[in-house]
């Protein structure tokens, strides 16, 4: 697979699929991490004398929901909000914006672009054909460029026009396509969690978060690869109920009980469940918050308890590789953050382990509690990192780049 450093693009126009899907509030960027993460690739291309055309989706636009919804989506998720900030991240570089996603004026703007200049296109999802990988749209976008670079890890699991159709066409035309530095880094780190080497054992996975149904494929995949799987978060209660426990008013997915039971059988002791919980009488008036082994009628599990923290710390000792997805409790509320903090800290303090976070909320938790820099890799793509594990490392937006 080619990487952006391998490309000879002097005087060429390079279309770069970036992930500029940043959180916006009233047109203000609340976190520019994703923009900053794309800079090494953009700078590499500029230094090589290319002109750079950036395109990305931003937020959701509901094309099915009629004119009003489309208009609202477009106003809320206008890529123009990002131009000034992008320019400030690239001092000395001429950064411009093009509102048109198709047609003559786009073509002319692109033709006028000089080496060393950057053009940011409008939100790709303004076009209804983007998410359908519409061949006409892909053809038009492909016609803008001499080369293509994929640096949008967060959307590499989507087979859209900008992530799949365009590179497919350019590749067929014999034009160079490559991965950007951000995707290269993600692939290197997550591949290690997928193709496990002996020196990376014991390999421990920690899974939490909300729903079992969201994570079935991840659990199945990790069961084959890991030596231990520690389960926390709201997922716990479906597993506990499957074992016959009374989990009170805790969130349970009743349609996943059979799966959970089968999973525990097949896991043959690999899956470790919490031995105590922080529970509340949440739906009454939150008067009671206590540690409890069994959850029991009228109570809701909100976090793993202190004995479980000790158990998980013990299980993590000596681990050579850790994959973490999903908070251990409702960490957004300080009363229920202790489990997530302790687990993040225990992983962060492992002396010589390769440690990876995949999952948006887990990454946010690690950042919030100050452990982010202690991990070997924190994926920028929540959904994409999970799909990487589920599919044994084969994401369409990355595979299409392969020679
Ligand atoms: P990630 O984005 O890391 O994959 P998820 O999206 O699966 O994680 O889950 C994150 C959410 O799970 C958080 O908002 C957290 O509050 C919630 N959660 C964790 N434990 C519980 C629990 N015991 N009860 C309810 N929600 C929980
Ligand atoms: Mg999430």
Coordinates of C-alpha atoms and ligand atoms in Angstrom, one line a residue:
X1 CA 0.0 0.0 0.0
X2 CA 1.4 3.4 -1.0
X3 CA 1.7 6.1 1.6
X4 CA 1.7 9.8 0.9
X5 CA 5.5 10.0 1.3
X6 CA 5.9 7.7 -1.7
X7 CA 4.1 10.0 -4.1
X8 CA 5.7 12.1 -6.6
X9 CA 3.2 14.9 -7.0
X10 CA 5.2 18.0 -8.0
X11 CA 2.9 20.3 -9.9
X12 CA 0.0 17.9 -9.6
X13 CA -3.4 18.3 -8.2
X14 CA -4.1 16.0 -5.3
X15 CA -7.5 15.3 -3.9
X16 CA -7.3 14.5 -0.2
X17 CA -10.2 12.9 1.7
X18 CA -9.8 14.3 5.2
X19 CA -11.9 13.8 8.2
X20 CA -13.0 17.4 9.1
X21 CA -16.2 16.1 10.8
X22 CA -15.5 18.4 13.8
X23 CA -18.0 19.2 16.5
X24 CA -19.6 22.5 15.8
X25 CA -21.9 24.7 17.9
X26 CA -23.5 27.6 16.2
X27 CA -20.8 27.6 13.6
X28 CA -18.0 27.6 16.2
X29 CA -15.5 24.7 16.2
X30 CA -15.5 23.1 19.7
X31 CA -12.6 20.7 19.1
X32 CA -10.2 20.9 16.2
X33 CA -8.3 17.6 16.8
X34 CA -9.4 16.1 13.6
X35 CA -8.2 19.1 11.6
X36 CA -4.8 19.1 13.4
X37 CA -4.5 15.4 12.8
X38 CA -4.6 16.0 9.0
X39 CA -1.9 18.6 8.9
X40 CA 1.1 16.3 8.5
X41 CA -0.4 14.9 5.2
X42 CA -1.4 18.3 3.9
X43 CA 2.1 19.8 4.7
X44 CA 3.8 16.8 3.1
X45 CA 1.9 17.4 -0.2
X46 CA 2.5 21.2 -0.1
X47 CA 6.2 20.6 0.5
X48 CA 6.3 18.3 -2.5
X49 CA 4.9 21.1 -4.7
X50 CA 1.4 19.8 -5.1
X51 CA -1.8 21.8 -5.1
X52 CA -4.1 20.3 -2.5
X53 CA -7.9 19.9 -2.8
X54 CA -9.5 18.9 0.6
X55 CA -12.9 17.3 0.8
X56 CA -14.8 15.9 3.8
X57 CA -18.2 15.3 5.2
X58 CA -19.4 17.4 8.2
X59 CA -22.3 16.3 10.3
X60 CA -25.5 14.8 9.1
X61 CA -27.7 16.0 6.2
X62 CA -31.1 14.2 6.0
X63 CA -31.7 14.0 2.3
X64 CA -34.7 11.8 2.8
X65 CA -36.6 14.1 5.2
X66 CA -37.5 16.8 2.7
X67 CA -36.4 20.4 1.7
X68 CA -36.7 21.9 5.2
X69 CA -34.5 19.2 6.8
X70 CA -32.0 19.4 4.0
X71 CA -31.8 23.2 4.4
X72 CA -31.4 23.0 8.1
X73 CA -28.7 20.4 7.8
X74 CA -26.8 22.4 5.3
X75 CA -26.9 25.6 7.4
X76 CA -25.8 23.7 10.5
X77 CA -23.0 21.8 8.7
X78 CA -21.5 24.3 6.3
X79 CA -17.8 23.6 5.6
X80 CA -17.3 27.3 5.2
X81 CA -17.2 27.6 9.1
X82 CA -13.8 25.8 9.0
X83 CA -12.0 27.8 6.4
X84 CA -10.5 30.6 8.6
X85 CA -9.4 28.1 11.2
X86 CA -7.8 25.9 8.5
X87 CA -5.9 29.0 7.2
X88 CA -4.7 29.8 10.7
X89 CA -3.3 26.2 11.0
X90 CA -1.4 26.6 7.8
X91 CA 0.3 30.0 8.1
X92 CA 1.7 31.4 4.9
X93 CA -0.4 29.1 2.8
X94 CA -3.1 30.4 0.4
X95 CA -6.3 28.6 1.6
X96 CA -9.5 29.1 -0.3
X97 CA -13.0 27.7 -0.2
X98 CA -15.4 26.5 -3.0
X99 CA -19.1 26.3 -2.3
X100 CA -19.8 24.3 -5.4
X101 CA -19.5 20.5 -5.3
X102 CA -20.1 20.0 -9.0
X103 CA -20.1 21.8 -12.3
X104 CA -18.2 24.4 -14.3
X105 CA -17.3 26.8 -11.5
X106 CA -15.8 24.0 -9.4
X107 CA -13.8 22.8 -12.3
X108 CA -12.5 26.4 -13.0
X109 CA -11.6 27.0 -9.3
X110 CA -9.6 23.8 -9.3
X111 CA -7.9 24.6 -12.6
X112 CA -6.8 28.0 -11.2
X113 CA -5.2 26.4 -8.1
X114 CA -1.4 26.8 -8.0
X115 CA 1.2 24.5 -6.5
X116 CA 1.5 25.1 -2.7
X117 CA -2.2 26.3 -2.5
X118 CA -5.1 24.6 -0.7
X119 CA -8.7 24.5 -1.7
X120 CA -11.4 23.3 0.7
X121 CA -14.5 22.0 -0.9
X122 CA -18.0 22.2 0.6
X123 CA -19.4 19.4 2.8
X124 CA -19.5 16.3 0.6
X125 CA -22.8 15.2 2.1
X126 CA -24.5 18.3 0.6
X127 CA -24.6 15.9 -2.4
X128 CA -27.2 13.1 -1.9
X129 CA -25.0 10.8 -4.0
X130 CA -22.1 10.9 -1.6
X131 CA -23.4 8.3 0.9
X132 CA -24.8 6.2 -2.0
X133 CA -21.4 6.1 -3.7
X134 CA -23.1 7.5 -6.8
X135 CA -20.9 6.6 -9.8
X136 CA -21.6 9.9 -11.7
X137 CA -20.7 11.9 -8.6
X138 CA -17.5 9.9 -8.0
X139 CA -16.6 10.3 -11.7
X140 CA -16.9 14.1 -11.5
X141 CA -14.9 14.3 -8.3
X142 CA -12.2 12.0 -9.7
X143 CA -11.9 14.2 -12.8
X144 CA -10.6 17.0 -10.6
X145 CA -7.4 15.3 -9.6
X146 CA -4.2 13.7 -10.8
X147 CA -3.8 11.7 -7.5
X148 CA -5.8 10.8 -4.4
X149 CA -4.8 10.5 -0.7
X150 CA -7.0 8.9 1.9
X151 CA -6.5 10.4 5.3
X152 CA -10.0 10.2 6.8
X153 CA -9.7 7.2 9.1
X154 CA -12.9 8.1 10.9
X155 CA -14.9 7.4 7.7
X156 CA -12.7 4.7 6.2
X157 CA -15.3 2.1 7.1
X158 CA -17.8 3.8 4.8
X159 CA -18.1 2.9 1.1
X160 CA -19.0 6.4 0.0
X161 CA -18.2 8.3 -3.2
X162 CA -15.4 10.3 -1.6
X163 CA -13.9 7.4 0.3
X164 CA -14.4 4.6 -2.2
X165 CA -15.8 5.6 -5.6
X166 CA -13.2 8.3 -6.3
X167 CA -10.1 6.3 -5.5
X168 CA -11.5 3.3 -7.3
X169 CA -11.9 5.3 -10.5
X170 CA -8.5 7.0 -10.2
X171 CA -6.7 3.7 -9.6
X172 CA -8.4 2.2 -12.7
X173 CA -7.1 5.2 -14.7
X174 CA -3.5 4.4 -13.5
X175 CA -3.3 7.5 -11.3
X176 CA -1.5 7.3 -8.0
X177 CA -3.6 6.7 -4.8
X178 CA -2.1 6.5 -1.3
X179 CA -2.9 6.5 2.4
X180 CA -2.2 9.7 4.4
X181 CA 0.0 9.7 7.6
X182 CA -3.0 9.6 9.9
X183 CA -4.5 6.5 8.4
X184 CA -1.1 4.9 8.2
X185 CA -0.7 5.4 12.0
X186 CA -4.1 4.0 12.7
X187 CA -3.6 1.0 10.5
X188 CA -0.3 0.2 12.0
X189 CA -1.6 0.3 15.6
X190 CA -5.0 -1.4 15.0
X191 CA -3.4 -4.1 12.8
X192 CA -1.3 -5.1 15.8
X193 CA -4.5 -5.7 17.8
X194 CA -5.9 -7.8 14.9
X195 CA -2.9 -10.0 13.9
X196 CA -1.7 -10.9 17.3
X197 CA 2.0 -11.8 17.7
X198 CA 3.2 -14.0 20.6
X199 CA 5.3 -11.2 22.1
X200 CA 2.0 -9.2 22.5
X201 CA 0.6 -11.8 24.9
X202 CA -1.1 -11.8 27.4
X203 CA -3.5 -9.7 25.3
X204 CA -6.3 -8.3 27.4
X205 CA -9.4 -6.5 26.0
X206 CA -11.6 -4.3 28.2
X207 CA -15.1 -3.7 26.9
X208 CA -17.8 -1.5 28.3
X209 CA -20.2 1.2 27.1
X210 CA -23.8 1.0 26.5
X211 CA -25.1 -1.8 24.3
X212 CA -24.2 -5.4 23.7
X213 CA -26.0 -5.3 20.3
X214 CA -23.5 -2.6 19.1
X215 CA -20.6 -4.7 20.1
X216 CA -21.5 -8.4 19.2
X217 CA -19.0 -8.6 16.3
X218 CA -16.3 -6.9 18.4
X219 CA -16.8 -9.4 21.2
X220 CA -16.8 -12.4 18.8
X221 CA -13.7 -11.2 17.1
X222 CA -11.9 -10.4 20.4
X223 CA -12.8 -13.8 21.9
X224 CA -10.8 -15.4 19.1
X225 CA -7.8 -13.1 19.6
X226 CA -7.5 -12.2 23.3
X227 CA -6.4 -14.1 26.4
X228 CA -8.9 -12.3 28.6
X229 CA -11.9 -10.0 28.1
X230 CA -13.0 -7.8 31.1
X231 CA -16.5 -6.5 30.7
X232 CA -17.9 -3.4 32.5
X233 CA -20.4 -0.7 31.6
X234 CA -24.1 -1.1 30.9
X235 CA -23.3 -4.3 28.9
X236 CA -22.6 -6.0 32.1
X237 CA -26.3 -6.3 33.1
X238 CA -27.3 -8.2 30.0
X239 CA -24.5 -10.8 30.8
X240 CA -25.5 -10.8 34.5
X241 CA -29.2 -11.4 33.6
X242 CA -28.2 -14.1 31.3
X243 CA -26.6 -15.8 34.3
X244 CA -29.9 -15.5 36.2
X245 CA -29.1 -12.5 38.4
X246 CA -31.8 -10.0 39.3
X247 CA -30.4 -6.8 37.8
X248 CA -33.3 -4.5 38.9
X249 CA -33.9 -1.6 36.7
X250 CA -30.4 -1.7 35.0
X251 CA -30.4 -1.4 31.2
X252 CA -30.7 -4.9 29.7
X253 CA -31.2 -6.0 26.1
X254 CA -33.5 -8.9 26.5
X255 CA -33.1 -9.9 22.8
X256 CA -29.4 -10.4 23.5
X257 CA -29.7 -12.8 26.5
X258 CA -29.2 -15.9 24.3
X259 CA -26.2 -14.4 22.7
X260 CA -24.7 -13.4 26.1
X261 CA -25.3 -17.0 27.4
X262 CA -23.7 -18.6 24.3
X263 CA -20.8 -16.1 24.5
X264 CA -20.1 -17.0 28.1
X265 CA -20.1 -20.7 27.4
X266 CA -17.8 -20.4 24.4
X267 CA -15.5 -18.0 26.2
X268 CA -14.5 -20.9 28.5
X269 CA -13.5 -18.6 31.4
X270 CA -11.9 -15.9 29.2
X271 CA -14.7 -13.4 30.0
X272 CA -14.4 -11.7 33.4
X273 CA -17.6 -9.9 34.7
X274 CA -17.8 -7.4 37.6
X275 CA -18.2 -8.8 41.1
X276 CA -19.7 -5.7 42.5
X277 CA -21.4 -2.5 41.3
X278 CA -22.2 1.0 42.2
X279 CA -26.0 1.1 42.2
X280 CA -28.7 3.8 42.6
X281 CA -32.4 4.1 43.0
X282 CA -32.1 6.2 39.9
X283 CA -35.7 6.4 38.9
X284 CA -36.9 7.4 42.3
X285 CA -34.9 10.3 43.6
X286 CA -31.3 9.3 43.6
X287 CA -31.3 9.2 47.4
X288 CA -29.3 6.0 47.6
X289 CA -25.9 5.5 46.0
X290 CA -24.1 2.4 47.3
X291 CA -21.8 -0.5 46.6
X292 CA -23.6 -3.7 46.1
X293 CA -22.6 -7.2 45.0
X294 CA -26.0 -8.0 43.6
X295 CA -28.0 -5.2 42.0
X296 CA -31.4 -6.3 43.2
X297 CA -35.0 -5.1 42.6
X298 CA -35.5 -1.3 42.2
X299 CA -31.8 -0.6 41.7
X300 CA -29.8 0.4 38.7
X301 CA -26.1 -0.4 38.1
X302 CA -24.1 2.7 37.2
X303 CA -20.4 1.8 37.5
X304 CA -18.2 -1.1 38.5
X305 CA -17.5 -1.4 42.2
X306 CA -14.2 -1.3 44.2
X307 CA -13.8 -5.1 44.3
X308 CA -14.1 -5.2 40.6
X309 CA -11.6 -2.4 40.2
X310 CA -9.1 -4.5 42.2
X311 CA -10.0 -7.6 40.1
X312 CA -9.5 -5.8 36.8
X313 CA -6.2 -4.2 38.0
X314 CA -5.1 -7.8 38.9
X315 CA -6.1 -9.2 35.5
X316 CA -4.3 -6.4 33.8
X317 CA -1.0 -7.1 35.5
X318 CA 1.6 -8.4 33.1
X319 CA -0.5 -7.7 30.1
X320 CA 1.6 -7.0 27.0
X321 CA -1.2 -5.6 24.9
X322 CA -4.5 -4.0 25.8
X323 CA -7.4 -3.0 23.6
X324 CA -10.0 -0.8 25.5
X325 CA -13.4 0.1 24.2
X326 CA -16.3 1.5 26.2
X327 CA -16.4 3.2 29.6
X328 CA -16.9 1.1 32.8
X329 CA -19.8 3.4 34.0
X330 CA -21.7 6.6 33.5
X331 CA -18.4 8.5 33.7
X332 CA -20.0 11.7 32.6
X333 CA -21.3 12.0 36.2
X334 CA -18.6 12.2 38.8
X335 CA -20.3 9.8 41.2
X336 CA -20.0 7.0 38.6
X337 CA -16.6 7.8 37.0
X338 CA -14.3 5.9 39.5
X339 CA -14.4 2.6 37.5
X340 CA -13.5 4.3 34.2
X341 CA -10.8 6.4 35.8
X342 CA -9.2 3.3 37.6
X343 CA -9.2 1.2 34.5
X344 CA -7.7 4.0 32.4
X345 CA -5.1 4.6 35.0
X346 CA -4.3 0.9 35.3
X347 CA -3.8 0.5 31.6
X348 CA -1.8 3.8 31.4
X349 CA 0.6 2.6 34.1
X350 CA 1.4 -0.8 32.5
X351 CA 5.2 -0.8 32.3
X352 CA 5.8 -2.2 28.8
X353 CA 2.5 -2.9 27.1
X354 CA 1.1 -1.8 23.8
X355 CA -2.1 0.0 24.7
X356 CA -4.9 1.1 22.4
X357 CA -8.2 2.9 22.8
X358 CA -10.8 2.3 20.1
X359 CA -14.2 4.0 20.7
X360 CA -15.2 7.6 20.8
X361 CA -16.5 7.9 24.4
X362 CA -13.6 5.9 25.8
X363 CA -11.1 8.2 24.1
X364 CA -13.0 11.2 25.4
X365 CA -12.9 9.7 28.9
X366 CA -9.1 9.1 28.7
X367 CA -8.6 12.6 27.6
X368 CA -10.9 14.1 30.3
X369 CA -9.1 12.2 33.1
X370 CA -5.6 13.0 31.8
X371 CA -4.5 9.6 30.6
X372 CA -4.6 10.1 26.9
X373 CA -0.9 10.6 26.4
X374 CA 0.0 7.5 28.3
X375 CA -1.6 5.2 25.8
X376 CA 0.4 3.9 22.8
X377 CA -2.5 4.7 20.5
X378 CA -5.8 6.5 20.8
X379 CA -7.8 6.0 17.7
X380 CA -9.4 9.1 16.1
X381 CA -12.2 6.9 14.6
X382 CA -14.7 5.5 17.1
X383 CA -16.8 3.4 14.7
X384 CA -13.9 2.8 12.3
X385 CA -11.6 1.4 15.0
X386 CA -14.3 -1.0 16.1
X387 CA -15.0 -2.1 12.5
X388 CA -11.3 -2.6 12.1
X389 CA -11.4 -5.2 14.9
X390 CA -14.6 -6.7 13.6
X391 CA -13.4 -7.1 10.1
X392 CA -9.9 -8.3 10.9
X393 CA -8.5 -5.0 9.6
X394 CA -10.3 -4.8 6.3
X395 CA -12.0 -1.4 5.8
X396 CA -13.3 -0.5 2.3
X397 CA -11.8 3.0 2.3
X398 CA -8.4 1.5 3.0
X399 CA -8.6 -1.7 1.0
X400 CA -9.4 0.3 -2.1
X401 CA -6.0 2.0 -1.9
X402 CA -4.2 -1.4 -2.1
X403 CA -2.4 -2.0 -5.4
Ligands
LIG1 P1 -17.5 4.0 22.9 O1 -17.9 5.3 22.3 O2 -16.2 4.2 23.7 O3 -17.5 2.9 22.0 P2 -20.1 3.5 23.9 O4 -20.7 4.5 23.0 O5 -20.4 2.1 23.7 O6 -18.5 3.7 24.1 O7 -20.7 3.8 25.4 C1 -20.5 5.0 26.1 C2 -21.7 5.3 27.0 O8 -22.0 4.3 27.8 C3 -21.3 6.5 27.9 O9 -22.1 7.6 27.6 C4 -21.7 6.0 29.3 O10 -22.4 6.9 30.1 C5 -22.5 4.8 29.0 N1 -22.5 3.8 30.1 C6 -21.5 3.2 30.6 N2 -21.9 2.4 31.7 C7 -23.2 2.6 31.9 C8 -24.2 2.1 32.8 N3 -23.9 1.3 33.8 N4 -25.5 2.6 32.7 C9 -25.8 3.4 31.6 N5 -24.9 3.9 30.7 C10 -23.6 3.5 30.9
LIG2 MG1 -19.9 6.0 21.7

